[in-house]
Amino acid sequence: MEIVILLAVVTSLISTLIRSCSISPVEHGRLLHDSEEGIISPGATVDVLCDVGYVSQDPHALCNEDGEWGALPTCSKVCVKFSGLSMIRYTYPVPFDSMNGSISFSFSTQADKSSGVLVRLSSQKMRDSDSITVELVEGYLAVTMQLRSRSQNIVAYCHNDVLLNDNLVHQVALTRDNSSLVLSVDNKLISCNYPTGRHFIFSSLRNVQVGHLSTSWDPHYGFKGCITDLLVQGLDLLVLAYSASSSG
């Protein structure tokens, strides 16, 4: 009798193991569990913890009775919302490259809010007014580079001719060196007005402002919408800013 019971228990354990779910990797996150063997029993629910800067719409995963996971949660980049009066400020520990650089991000905005600063890079010292500004002007994307330090006054300008305040997600990429500026919107190249024979060598670009300008709270400068995947010189600014605020 004891042998029969033991065999039944072993059979039940083997059946459970066969039908159990193994821990699956989650891109930009991980499943939270206390199983040393990495085995989750059928019917159990585990939570997902996303990396900093990522979020899951449904942070739970169910191990089905057949030993297969239901829909595993996904961790996607946080889309930071701006109200028109909110902003993010961050100062990099060291200045960006004075001659070469890149900015890329995705954004969406409401049709009734057509103007506002998306991203602005500027010099750390007030006396240096070198800057790169990406903004919406009446629904059109505009980029302005100004070099005013070292007794210079050089301006380069790009302007997109397609309205972007349509609630759709748009991708922006900007690359520069000391003698050229390239802008693309939704993978389409946009022509830029760059002064011939002049060179942009910036002075200590370290300050980044997103969504507004700290020097003016005029509603005209406030972006209302959503920004994600903001990379400056290949660094994820939104993740850096979040980490800095969390540790502070």
mmCIF file of N, CA and C in Angstrom, residues 32-148:
data_model
loop_
_atom_site.group_PDB
_atom_site.id
_atom_site.type_symbol
_atom_site.label_atom_id
_atom_site.label_comp_id
_atom_site.label_asym_id
_atom_site.label_seq_id
_atom_site.Cartn_x
_atom_site.Cartn_y
_atom_site.Cartn_z
ATOM 1 N N LEU A 32 10.009 38.031 -11.345
ATOM 2 C CA LEU A 32 10.281 37.918 -9.919
ATOM 3 C C LEU A 32 9.744 36.592 -9.395
ATOM 4 N N HIS A 33 10.615 35.782 -8.791
ATOM 5 C CA HIS A 33 10.187 34.472 -8.277
ATOM 6 C C HIS A 33 11.154 34.048 -7.173
ATOM 7 N N ASP A 34 10.730 33.067 -6.369
ATOM 8 C CA ASP A 34 11.575 32.560 -5.287
ATOM 9 C C ASP A 34 11.936 31.097 -5.500
ATOM 10 N N SER A 35 11.796 30.631 -6.729
ATOM 11 C CA SER A 35 12.104 29.237 -7.034
ATOM 12 C C SER A 35 13.593 29.095 -7.339
ATOM 13 N N GLU A 36 14.305 28.304 -6.514
ATOM 14 C CA GLU A 36 15.726 28.091 -6.744
ATOM 15 C C GLU A 36 15.978 27.307 -8.022
ATOM 16 N N GLU A 37 15.029 26.443 -8.378
ATOM 17 C CA GLU A 37 15.198 25.634 -9.592
ATOM 18 C C GLU A 37 14.753 26.370 -10.845
ATOM 19 N N GLY A 38 14.126 27.537 -10.665
ATOM 20 C CA GLY A 38 13.640 28.272 -11.831
ATOM 21 C C GLY A 38 12.418 27.635 -12.450
ATOM 22 N N ILE A 39 11.627 26.898 -11.634
ATOM 23 C CA ILE A 39 10.430 26.210 -12.106
ATOM 24 C C ILE A 39 9.202 26.835 -11.442
ATOM 25 N N ILE A 40 8.206 27.209 -12.248
ATOM 26 C CA ILE A 40 6.979 27.817 -11.736
ATOM 27 C C ILE A 40 5.828 26.832 -11.920
ATOM 28 N N SER A 41 5.077 26.592 -10.859
ATOM 29 C CA SER A 41 3.988 25.616 -10.900
ATOM 30 C C SER A 41 2.817 26.120 -11.739
ATOM 31 N N PRO A 42 2.081 25.197 -12.373
ATOM 32 C CA PRO A 42 0.887 25.584 -13.142
ATOM 33 C C PRO A 42 -0.111 26.335 -12.274
ATOM 34 N N GLY A 43 -0.682 27.369 -12.808
ATOM 35 C CA GLY A 43 -1.658 28.168 -12.078
ATOM 36 C C GLY A 43 -1.049 29.309 -11.288
ATOM 37 N N ALA A 44 0.278 29.335 -11.162
ATOM 38 C CA ALA A 44 0.944 30.396 -10.401
ATOM 39 C C ALA A 44 1.114 31.648 -11.267
ATOM 40 N N THR A 45 1.106 32.791 -10.593
ATOM 41 C CA THR A 45 1.310 34.076 -11.262
ATOM 42 C C THR A 45 2.570 34.732 -10.714
ATOM 43 N N VAL A 46 3.409 35.233 -11.584
ATOM 44 C CA VAL A 46 4.621 35.942 -11.167
ATOM 45 C C VAL A 46 4.588 37.352 -11.733
ATOM 46 N N ASP A 47 5.312 38.235 -11.070
ATOM 47 C CA ASP A 47 5.384 39.624 -11.502
ATOM 48 C C ASP A 47 6.640 39.850 -12.333
ATOM 49 N N VAL A 48 6.601 40.899 -13.140
ATOM 50 C CA VAL A 48 7.772 41.283 -13.914
ATOM 51 C C VAL A 48 8.286 42.621 -13.390
ATOM 52 N N LEU A 49 9.593 42.724 -13.264
ATOM 53 C CA LEU A 49 10.242 43.972 -12.853
ATOM 54 C C LEU A 49 11.025 44.497 -14.036
ATOM 55 N N CYS A 50 10.634 45.660 -14.549
ATOM 56 C CA CYS A 50 11.294 46.241 -15.711
ATOM 57 C C CYS A 50 12.519 47.052 -15.284
ATOM 58 N N ASP A 51 13.480 47.161 -16.173
ATOM 59 C CA ASP A 51 14.659 47.974 -15.922
ATOM 60 C C ASP A 51 14.270 49.447 -15.799
ATOM 61 N N VAL A 52 15.173 50.233 -15.251
ATOM 62 C CA VAL A 52 14.935 51.672 -15.122
ATOM 63 C C VAL A 52 14.695 52.284 -16.499
ATOM 64 N N GLY A 53 13.646 53.077 -16.617
ATOM 65 C CA GLY A 53 13.321 53.703 -17.895
ATOM 66 C C GLY A 53 12.383 52.898 -18.757
ATOM 67 N N TYR A 54 11.951 51.719 -18.242
ATOM 68 C CA TYR A 54 11.031 50.861 -18.987
ATOM 69 C C TYR A 54 9.810 50.574 -18.122
ATOM 70 N N VAL A 55 8.708 50.246 -18.763
ATOM 71 C CA VAL A 55 7.480 49.978 -18.028
ATOM 72 C C VAL A 55 6.688 48.896 -18.756
ATOM 73 N N SER A 56 5.896 48.134 -17.984
ATOM 74 C CA SER A 56 5.040 47.099 -18.560
ATOM 75 C C SER A 56 3.588 47.463 -18.322
ATOM 76 N N GLN A 57 2.771 47.344 -19.344
ATOM 77 C CA GLN A 57 1.358 47.652 -19.208
ATOM 78 C C GLN A 57 0.632 46.603 -18.359
ATOM 79 N N ASP A 58 1.094 45.359 -18.427
ATOM 80 C CA ASP A 58 0.506 44.277 -17.624
ATOM 81 C C ASP A 58 1.652 43.521 -16.957
ATOM 82 N N PRO A 59 2.033 43.912 -15.744
ATOM 83 C CA PRO A 59 3.248 43.365 -15.112
ATOM 84 C C PRO A 59 3.069 42.009 -14.449
ATOM 85 N N HIS A 60 2.194 41.150 -14.979
ATOM 86 C CA HIS A 60 1.963 39.834 -14.388
ATOM 87 C C HIS A 60 2.018 38.766 -15.486
ATOM 88 N N ALA A 61 2.529 37.588 -15.107
ATOM 89 C CA ALA A 61 2.587 36.460 -16.048
ATOM 90 C C ALA A 61 1.989 35.228 -15.386
ATOM 91 N N LEU A 62 1.127 34.523 -16.109
ATOM 92 C CA LEU A 62 0.441 33.335 -15.582
ATOM 93 C C LEU A 62 1.018 32.076 -16.218
ATOM 94 N N CYS A 63 1.372 31.118 -15.352
ATOM 95 C CA CYS A 63 1.788 29.800 -15.840
ATOM 96 C C CYS A 63 0.524 28.960 -16.019
ATOM 97 N N ASN A 64 0.198 28.616 -17.241
ATOM 98 C CA ASN A 64 -1.022 27.864 -17.536
ATOM 99 C C ASN A 64 -0.917 26.415 -17.053
ATOM 100 N N GLU A 65 -2.063 25.754 -16.994
ATOM 101 C CA GLU A 65 -2.114 24.373 -16.511
ATOM 102 C C GLU A 65 -1.345 23.406 -17.401
ATOM 103 N N ASP A 66 -1.144 23.763 -18.654
ATOM 104 C CA ASP A 66 -0.402 22.884 -19.569
ATOM 105 C C ASP A 66 1.110 23.116 -19.493
ATOM 106 N N GLY A 67 1.557 23.967 -18.562
ATOM 107 C CA GLY A 67 2.985 24.211 -18.415
ATOM 108 C C GLY A 67 3.538 25.230 -19.387
ATOM 109 N N GLU A 68 2.668 25.956 -20.013
ATOM 110 C CA GLU A 68 3.088 27.018 -20.933
ATOM 111 C C GLU A 68 2.680 28.369 -20.351
ATOM 112 N N TRP A 69 3.532 29.352 -20.592
ATOM 113 C CA TRP A 69 3.191 30.694 -20.134
ATOM 114 C C TRP A 69 2.059 31.274 -20.961
ATOM 115 N N GLY A 70 1.230 32.068 -20.307
ATOM 116 C CA GLY A 70 0.306 32.901 -21.067
ATOM 117 C C GLY A 70 1.126 34.004 -21.722
ATOM 118 N N ALA A 71 0.497 35.061 -22.113
ATOM 119 C CA ALA A 71 1.235 36.155 -22.744
ATOM 120 C C ALA A 71 2.225 36.748 -21.742
ATOM 121 N N LEU A 72 3.534 36.626 -22.042
ATOM 122 C CA LEU A 72 4.548 37.178 -21.161
ATOM 123 C C LEU A 72 4.549 38.705 -21.248
ATOM 124 N N PRO A 73 4.712 39.379 -20.130
ATOM 125 C CA PRO A 73 4.760 40.846 -20.165
ATOM 126 C C PRO A 73 5.957 41.334 -20.975
ATOM 127 N N THR A 74 5.825 42.485 -21.549
ATOM 128 C CA THR A 74 6.925 43.118 -22.264
ATOM 129 C C THR A 74 7.247 44.442 -21.593
ATOM 130 N N CYS A 75 8.512 44.776 -21.549
ATOM 131 C CA CYS A 75 8.961 46.041 -20.981
ATOM 132 C C CYS A 75 9.321 46.991 -22.128
ATOM 133 N N SER A 76 8.627 48.093 -22.197
ATOM 134 C CA SER A 76 8.862 49.069 -23.268
ATOM 135 C C SER A 76 9.336 50.389 -22.674
ATOM 136 N N LYS A 77 9.984 51.178 -23.524
ATOM 137 C CA LYS A 77 10.510 52.453 -23.076
ATOM 138 C C LYS A 77 9.399 53.340 -22.533
ATOM 139 N N VAL A 78 9.713 54.036 -21.450
ATOM 140 C CA VAL A 78 8.762 54.983 -20.883
ATOM 141 C C VAL A 78 8.601 56.167 -21.836
ATOM 142 N N CYS A 79 7.365 56.503 -22.120
ATOM 143 C CA CYS A 79 7.085 57.711 -22.906
ATOM 144 C C CYS A 79 6.739 58.806 -21.898
ATOM 145 N N VAL A 80 7.642 59.755 -21.735
ATOM 146 C CA VAL A 80 7.474 60.787 -20.718
ATOM 147 C C VAL A 80 6.494 61.839 -21.220
ATOM 148 N N LYS A 81 5.471 62.098 -20.418
ATOM 149 C CA LYS A 81 4.446 63.066 -20.795
ATOM 150 C C LYS A 81 4.783 64.449 -20.247
ATOM 151 N N PHE A 82 4.554 65.469 -21.089
ATOM 152 C CA PHE A 82 4.793 66.855 -20.713
ATOM 153 C C PHE A 82 3.481 67.624 -20.811
ATOM 154 N N SER A 83 3.246 68.456 -19.817
ATOM 155 C CA SER A 83 1.955 69.147 -19.702
ATOM 156 C C SER A 83 1.921 70.506 -20.377
ATOM 157 N N GLY A 84 3.085 70.987 -20.830
ATOM 158 C CA GLY A 84 3.183 72.350 -21.335
ATOM 159 C C GLY A 84 3.816 73.276 -20.315
ATOM 160 N N LEU A 85 3.816 72.853 -19.047
ATOM 161 C CA LEU A 85 4.462 73.622 -17.982
ATOM 162 C C LEU A 85 5.485 72.777 -17.217
ATOM 163 N N SER A 86 5.742 71.567 -17.694
ATOM 164 C CA SER A 86 6.706 70.685 -17.044
ATOM 165 C C SER A 86 7.967 70.568 -17.890
ATOM 166 N N MET A 87 9.056 70.148 -17.251
ATOM 167 C CA MET A 87 10.310 70.004 -17.981
ATOM 168 C C MET A 87 11.238 69.051 -17.239
ATOM 169 N N ILE A 88 12.245 68.579 -17.949
ATOM 170 C CA ILE A 88 13.319 67.783 -17.369
ATOM 171 C C ILE A 88 14.624 68.527 -17.619
ATOM 172 N N ARG A 89 15.437 68.632 -16.578
ATOM 173 C CA ARG A 89 16.746 69.256 -16.703
ATOM 174 C C ARG A 89 17.804 68.248 -16.284
ATOM 175 N N TYR A 90 18.896 68.230 -17.021
ATOM 176 C CA TYR A 90 19.987 67.330 -16.664
ATOM 177 C C TYR A 90 21.300 67.954 -17.123
ATOM 178 N N THR A 91 22.324 67.842 -16.279
ATOM 179 C CA THR A 91 23.654 68.339 -16.618
ATOM 180 C C THR A 91 24.614 67.161 -16.686
ATOM 181 N N TYR A 92 25.221 66.967 -17.838
ATOM 182 C CA TYR A 92 26.172 65.879 -17.999
ATOM 183 C C TYR A 92 27.444 66.184 -17.218
ATOM 184 N N PRO A 93 28.106 65.146 -16.674
ATOM 185 C CA PRO A 93 29.329 65.374 -15.885
ATOM 186 C C PRO A 93 30.450 66.027 -16.684
ATOM 187 N N VAL A 94 30.537 65.703 -17.962
ATOM 188 C CA VAL A 94 31.589 66.283 -18.814
ATOM 189 C C VAL A 94 30.938 66.867 -20.059
ATOM 190 N N PRO A 95 31.554 67.880 -20.671
ATOM 191 C CA PRO A 95 30.974 68.481 -21.871
ATOM 192 C C PRO A 95 30.907 67.490 -23.026
ATOM 193 N N PHE A 96 29.951 67.716 -23.921
ATOM 194 C CA PHE A 96 29.871 66.927 -25.140
ATOM 195 C C PHE A 96 31.028 67.299 -26.062
ATOM 196 N N ASP A 97 31.250 66.452 -27.057
ATOM 197 C CA ASP A 97 32.242 66.756 -28.081
ATOM 198 C C ASP A 97 31.930 68.121 -28.690
ATOM 199 N N SER A 98 32.927 68.981 -28.771
ATOM 200 C CA SER A 98 32.694 70.354 -29.228
ATOM 201 C C SER A 98 32.378 70.454 -30.709
ATOM 202 N N MET A 99 32.728 69.408 -31.492
ATOM 203 C CA MET A 99 32.536 69.496 -32.942
ATOM 204 C C MET A 99 31.568 68.464 -33.506
ATOM 205 N N ASN A 100 31.426 67.315 -32.847
ATOM 206 C CA ASN A 100 30.575 66.248 -33.379
ATOM 207 C C ASN A 100 29.518 65.860 -32.353
ATOM 208 N N GLY A 101 28.346 65.458 -32.844
ATOM 209 C CA GLY A 101 27.313 65.070 -31.905
ATOM 210 C C GLY A 101 26.068 64.552 -32.587
ATOM 211 N N SER A 102 25.161 64.012 -31.779
ATOM 212 C CA SER A 102 23.909 63.481 -32.309
ATOM 213 C C SER A 102 22.814 63.584 -31.255
ATOM 214 N N ILE A 103 21.595 63.781 -31.743
ATOM 215 C CA ILE A 103 20.395 63.787 -30.907
ATOM 216 C C ILE A 103 19.331 62.999 -31.653
ATOM 217 N N SER A 104 18.652 62.094 -30.974
ATOM 218 C CA SER A 104 17.549 61.375 -31.604
ATOM 219 C C SER A 104 16.478 61.107 -30.556
ATOM 220 N N PHE A 105 15.231 61.087 -30.993
ATOM 221 C CA PHE A 105 14.115 60.822 -30.086
ATOM 222 C C PHE A 105 12.850 60.599 -30.899
ATOM 223 N N SER A 106 11.814 60.136 -30.223
ATOM 224 C CA SER A 106 10.486 60.015 -30.819
ATOM 225 C C SER A 106 9.530 60.855 -29.988
ATOM 226 N N PHE A 107 8.516 61.399 -30.637
ATOM 227 C CA PHE A 107 7.554 62.221 -29.901
ATOM 228 C C PHE A 107 6.194 62.183 -30.576
ATOM 229 N N SER A 108 5.180 62.549 -29.809
ATOM 230 C CA SER A 108 3.842 62.766 -30.355
ATOM 231 C C SER A 108 3.240 63.939 -29.604
ATOM 232 N N THR A 109 2.365 64.665 -30.259
ATOM 233 C CA THR A 109 1.771 65.827 -29.624
ATOM 234 C C THR A 109 0.351 66.036 -30.113
ATOM 235 N N GLN A 110 -0.428 66.757 -29.330
ATOM 236 C CA GLN A 110 -1.823 66.985 -29.650
ATOM 237 C C GLN A 110 -1.973 68.082 -30.698
ATOM 238 N N ALA A 111 -3.036 67.975 -31.490
ATOM 239 C CA ALA A 111 -3.256 68.928 -32.565
ATOM 240 C C ALA A 111 -3.506 70.343 -32.055
ATOM 241 N N ASP A 112 -3.993 70.480 -30.807
ATOM 242 C CA ASP A 112 -4.301 71.817 -30.303
ATOM 243 C C ASP A 112 -3.106 72.468 -29.611
ATOM 244 N N LYS A 113 -1.952 71.789 -29.616
ATOM 245 C CA LYS A 113 -0.748 72.364 -29.030
ATOM 246 C C LYS A 113 0.370 72.262 -30.045
ATOM 247 N N SER A 114 0.620 73.344 -30.772
ATOM 248 C CA SER A 114 1.481 73.246 -31.950
ATOM 249 C C SER A 114 2.859 73.863 -31.780
ATOM 250 N N SER A 115 3.174 74.431 -30.616
ATOM 251 C CA SER A 115 4.483 75.035 -30.422
ATOM 252 C C SER A 115 5.053 74.604 -29.078
ATOM 253 N N GLY A 116 6.374 74.525 -28.992
ATOM 254 C CA GLY A 116 7.013 74.182 -27.727
ATOM 255 C C GLY A 116 8.394 73.603 -27.945
ATOM 256 N N VAL A 117 9.259 73.770 -26.952
ATOM 257 C CA VAL A 117 10.625 73.258 -27.006
ATOM 258 C C VAL A 117 10.626 71.763 -26.714
ATOM 259 N N LEU A 118 11.244 70.989 -27.600
ATOM 260 C CA LEU A 118 11.396 69.550 -27.377
ATOM 261 C C LEU A 118 12.682 69.277 -26.607
ATOM 262 N N VAL A 119 13.813 69.678 -27.171
ATOM 263 C CA VAL A 119 15.113 69.462 -26.535
ATOM 264 C C VAL A 119 16.002 70.679 -26.790
ATOM 265 N N ARG A 120 16.756 71.059 -25.757
ATOM 266 C CA ARG A 120 17.724 72.144 -25.924
ATOM 267 C C ARG A 120 19.012 71.789 -25.195
ATOM 268 N N LEU A 121 20.128 71.848 -25.912
ATOM 269 C CA LEU A 121 21.456 71.695 -25.339
ATOM 270 C C LEU A 121 22.091 73.075 -25.265
ATOM 271 N N SER A 122 22.728 73.378 -24.148
ATOM 272 C CA SER A 122 23.348 74.698 -24.016
ATOM 273 C C SER A 122 24.608 74.611 -23.178
ATOM 274 N N SER A 123 25.372 75.704 -23.195
ATOM 275 C CA SER A 123 26.608 75.775 -22.429
ATOM 276 C C SER A 123 26.295 75.903 -20.951
ATOM 277 N N GLN A 124 27.248 75.495 -20.145
ATOM 278 C CA GLN A 124 27.024 75.508 -18.705
ATOM 279 C C GLN A 124 27.048 76.931 -18.154
ATOM 280 N N LYS A 125 27.933 77.754 -18.660
ATOM 281 C CA LYS A 125 28.085 79.100 -18.132
ATOM 282 C C LYS A 125 27.141 80.050 -18.848
ATOM 283 N N MET A 126 26.553 80.950 -18.082
ATOM 284 C CA MET A 126 25.602 81.897 -18.651
ATOM 285 C C MET A 126 26.246 82.799 -19.692
ATOM 286 N N ARG A 127 27.514 83.127 -19.530
ATOM 287 C CA ARG A 127 28.154 84.027 -20.488
ATOM 288 C C ARG A 127 28.361 83.352 -21.839
ATOM 289 N N ASP A 128 28.361 82.012 -21.819
ATOM 290 C CA ASP A 128 28.442 81.273 -23.081
ATOM 291 C C ASP A 128 27.025 80.927 -23.517
ATOM 292 N N SER A 129 26.610 81.419 -24.658
ATOM 293 C CA SER A 129 25.236 81.183 -25.098
ATOM 294 C C SER A 129 25.167 80.225 -26.283
ATOM 295 N N ASP A 130 26.179 79.359 -26.433
ATOM 296 C CA ASP A 130 26.116 78.346 -27.482
ATOM 297 C C ASP A 130 24.958 77.404 -27.179
ATOM 298 N N SER A 131 24.219 77.023 -28.220
ATOM 299 C CA SER A 131 23.052 76.165 -27.974
ATOM 300 C C SER A 131 22.611 75.455 -29.235
ATOM 301 N N ILE A 132 21.909 74.339 -29.019
ATOM 302 C CA ILE A 132 21.203 73.607 -30.077
ATOM 303 C C ILE A 132 19.783 73.421 -29.580
ATOM 304 N N THR A 133 18.815 73.911 -30.336
ATOM 305 C CA THR A 133 17.413 73.850 -29.916
ATOM 306 C C THR A 133 16.575 73.122 -30.955
ATOM 307 N N VAL A 134 15.831 72.116 -30.518
ATOM 308 C CA VAL A 134 14.878 71.406 -31.373
ATOM 309 C C VAL A 134 13.490 71.717 -30.827
ATOM 310 N N GLU A 135 12.627 72.280 -31.656
ATOM 311 C CA GLU A 135 11.320 72.720 -31.168
ATOM 312 C C GLU A 135 10.251 72.596 -32.247
ATOM 313 N N LEU A 136 9.009 72.693 -31.803
ATOM 314 C CA LEU A 136 7.884 72.790 -32.724
ATOM 315 C C LEU A 136 7.477 74.249 -32.820
ATOM 316 N N VAL A 137 7.300 74.713 -34.050
ATOM 317 C CA VAL A 137 6.846 76.078 -34.293
ATOM 318 C C VAL A 137 5.601 76.000 -35.164
ATOM 319 N N GLU A 138 4.450 76.258 -34.547
ATOM 320 C CA GLU A 138 3.166 76.156 -35.252
ATOM 321 C C GLU A 138 2.990 74.797 -35.917
ATOM 322 N N GLY A 139 3.452 73.744 -35.242
ATOM 323 C CA GLY A 139 3.276 72.387 -35.742
ATOM 324 C C GLY A 139 4.399 71.868 -36.609
ATOM 325 N N TYR A 140 5.347 72.730 -36.975
ATOM 326 C CA TYR A 140 6.485 72.328 -37.807
ATOM 327 C C TYR A 140 7.735 72.187 -36.949
ATOM 328 N N LEU A 141 8.571 71.189 -37.278
ATOM 329 C CA LEU A 141 9.799 70.971 -36.524
ATOM 330 C C LEU A 141 10.879 71.930 -37.009
ATOM 331 N N ALA A 142 11.575 72.543 -36.067
ATOM 332 C CA ALA A 142 12.661 73.466 -36.399
ATOM 333 C C ALA A 142 13.864 73.178 -35.517
ATOM 334 N N VAL A 143 15.053 73.288 -36.089
ATOM 335 C CA VAL A 143 16.301 73.117 -35.349
ATOM 336 C C VAL A 143 17.149 74.366 -35.555
ATOM 337 N N THR A 144 17.638 74.910 -34.454
ATOM 338 C CA THR A 144 18.495 76.093 -34.526
ATOM 339 C C THR A 144 19.784 75.826 -33.757
ATOM 340 N N MET A 145 20.928 76.045 -34.422
ATOM 341 C CA MET A 145 22.226 75.981 -33.755
ATOM 342 C C MET A 145 22.779 77.395 -33.692
ATOM 343 N N GLN A 146 23.155 77.821 -32.502
ATOM 344 C CA GLN A 146 23.709 79.157 -32.325
ATOM 345 C C GLN A 146 25.070 79.060 -31.651
ATOM 346 N N LEU A 147 26.028 79.758 -32.223
ATOM 347 C CA LEU A 147 27.378 79.805 -31.673
ATOM 348 C C LEU A 147 27.712 81.267 -31.402
ATOM 349 N N ARG A 148 27.696 81.630 -30.124
ATOM 350 C CA ARG A 148 27.910 83.025 -29.758
ATOM 351 C C ARG A 148 29.089 83.231 -28.820
#
